Amino acid sequence: MLGDFRHIWWDCPIIRPYWNEILSHLKEILGYPIPASPAHVLLGLCAPELQHQTQGDRSIFWLALGAAKTVLASYWKKIDPPPMALWYARLWHGLAMERLADKMDNSRRSFDCIWDP
């Protein structure tokens, strides 16, 4: 149905290329594809084929999709999809916050294990 939650966040033909590009980047980063479904992308549900994800993979997955959803929410009334540059910027901001949180916890090693393998 036009204008419902699923349409606004997933089915809209203007938004689909945005998600396809996000998923393409995640495949490149993680080394395996994420299923292109709203259950996985919007809700973060783990597909059976993704049970092998490491803690680092899950951290990257959550940060990348959280950044994508935040950027998309800021663009929901616009005609064009969000530019990928905004997603990159939000992703780097999230990474900086992760680094800061680990530094405050004195757990730099865990940050390095996840983000700098």
Tab-separated table of C-alpha atoms in Angstrom:
chain	number	residue	atom	x	y	z
A	1	MET	CA	0.000	0.000	0.000
A	2	LEU	CA	1.390	3.346	-1.030
A	3	GLY	CA	2.482	5.436	1.955
A	4	ASP	CA	2.609	2.668	4.541
A	5	PHE	CA	5.682	1.832	6.611
A	6	ARG	CA	6.974	-0.830	4.243
A	7	HIS	CA	6.547	1.386	1.194
A	8	ILE	CA	8.274	4.391	2.775
A	9	TRP	CA	11.241	2.394	4.100
A	10	TRP	CA	11.583	-0.396	1.534
A	11	ASP	CA	9.232	-0.789	-1.452
A	12	CYS	CA	9.344	2.744	-2.825
A	13	PRO	CA	11.086	2.605	-6.237
A	14	ILE	CA	13.048	5.741	-5.339
A	15	ILE	CA	14.483	4.068	-2.214
A	16	ARG	CA	15.276	0.610	-3.645
A	17	PRO	CA	18.533	1.686	-5.383
A	18	TYR	CA	19.706	3.206	-2.082
A	19	TRP	CA	19.255	-0.117	-0.264
A	20	ASN	CA	20.791	-2.044	-3.156
A	21	GLU	CA	23.904	0.105	-2.934
A	22	ILE	CA	24.082	-0.263	0.864
A	23	LEU	CA	23.799	-4.050	0.526
A	24	SER	CA	26.434	-4.049	-2.199
A	25	HIS	CA	28.848	-2.200	0.095
A	26	LEU	CA	28.074	-4.564	2.969
A	27	LYS	CA	28.784	-7.549	0.721
A	28	GLU	CA	32.131	-5.998	-0.200
A	29	ILE	CA	32.987	-5.241	3.442
A	30	LEU	CA	31.805	-8.501	4.996
A	31	GLY	CA	32.666	-10.831	2.131
A	32	TYR	CA	29.186	-12.359	1.855
A	33	PRO	CA	25.776	-11.055	0.795
A	34	ILE	CA	23.065	-9.874	3.154
A	35	PRO	CA	19.599	-10.980	1.980
A	36	ALA	CA	17.721	-8.097	0.387
A	37	SER	CA	14.611	-8.258	2.529
A	38	PRO	CA	13.034	-5.802	4.956
A	39	ALA	CA	13.216	-8.392	7.733
A	40	HIS	CA	17.005	-8.429	7.507
A	41	VAL	CA	17.691	-4.830	6.569
A	42	LEU	CA	15.065	-2.897	8.518
A	43	LEU	CA	14.579	-5.197	11.500
A	44	GLY	CA	18.083	-6.661	11.637
A	45	LEU	CA	16.861	-10.248	11.793
A	46	CYS	CA	19.594	-12.762	11.149
A	47	ALA	CA	18.888	-15.162	8.301
A	48	PRO	CA	19.831	-18.813	8.839
A	49	GLU	CA	22.520	-18.445	6.177
A	50	LEU	CA	24.117	-15.676	8.270
A	51	GLN	CA	24.476	-17.684	11.476
A	52	HIS	CA	28.244	-17.771	10.858
A	53	GLN	CA	28.555	-14.011	11.474
A	54	THR	CA	31.270	-13.108	13.944
A	55	GLN	CA	30.786	-10.468	16.633
A	56	GLY	CA	32.791	-8.093	14.449
A	57	ASP	CA	30.537	-8.788	11.458
A	58	ARG	CA	27.461	-8.120	13.568
A	59	SER	CA	28.939	-4.839	14.829
A	60	ILE	CA	29.651	-3.681	11.288
A	61	PHE	CA	26.212	-4.886	10.135
A	62	TRP	CA	24.386	-2.985	12.895
A	63	LEU	CA	26.437	0.192	12.516
A	64	ALA	CA	26.094	0.265	8.714
A	65	LEU	CA	22.356	-0.392	8.714
A	66	GLY	CA	21.761	2.006	11.601
A	67	ALA	CA	23.576	4.718	9.676
A	68	ALA	CA	21.587	3.918	6.519
A	69	LYS	CA	18.255	4.082	8.350
A	70	THR	CA	19.178	7.344	10.107
A	71	VAL	CA	20.120	8.973	6.814
A	72	LEU	CA	16.981	7.652	5.129
A	73	ALA	CA	14.791	9.004	7.948
A	74	SER	CA	16.291	12.455	7.448
A	75	TYR	CA	15.333	12.282	3.740
A	76	TRP	CA	11.848	10.824	3.972
A	77	LYS	CA	10.014	13.886	2.614
A	78	LYS	CA	12.424	14.494	-0.242
A	79	ILE	CA	11.894	13.365	-3.822
A	80	ASP	CA	15.413	11.994	-4.311
A	81	PRO	CA	17.074	9.192	-2.357
A	82	PRO	CA	19.775	10.159	0.122
A	83	PRO	CA	23.259	10.560	-1.358
A	84	MET	CA	25.709	7.834	-0.411
A	85	ALA	CA	28.093	10.516	0.883
A	86	LEU	CA	25.702	11.074	3.802
A	87	TRP	CA	25.738	7.365	4.596
A	88	TYR	CA	29.550	7.323	4.531
A	89	ALA	CA	29.673	10.357	6.827
A	90	ARG	CA	27.204	8.793	9.282
A	91	LEU	CA	29.142	5.523	9.177
A	92	TRP	CA	32.424	7.294	9.966
A	93	HIS	CA	30.716	9.213	12.770
A	94	GLY	CA	29.472	5.927	14.229
A	95	LEU	CA	32.947	4.465	13.946
A	96	ALA	CA	34.397	7.450	15.814
A	97	MET	CA	31.792	6.973	18.562
A	98	GLU	CA	32.675	3.261	18.805
A	99	ARG	CA	36.354	4.164	19.163
A	100	LEU	CA	35.569	6.750	21.831
A	101	ALA	CA	33.354	4.336	23.777
A	102	ASP	CA	36.072	1.669	23.753
A	103	LYS	CA	38.691	4.216	24.780
A	104	MET	CA	36.536	5.243	27.732
A	105	ASP	CA	36.199	1.576	28.714
A	106	ASN	CA	39.950	1.031	28.284
A	107	SER	CA	39.192	-1.746	25.825
A	108	ARG	CA	41.115	-0.593	22.769
A	109	ARG	CA	41.959	-4.197	21.946
A	110	SER	CA	38.299	-5.078	21.397
A	111	PHE	CA	37.908	-2.086	19.061
A	112	ASP	CA	40.943	-3.174	17.066
A	113	CYS	CA	39.698	-6.766	16.835
A	114	ILE	CA	36.402	-5.642	15.327
A	115	TRP	CA	37.377	-2.659	13.198
A	116	ASP	CA	40.992	-3.238	12.254
A	117	PRO	CA	41.448	-6.980	11.622
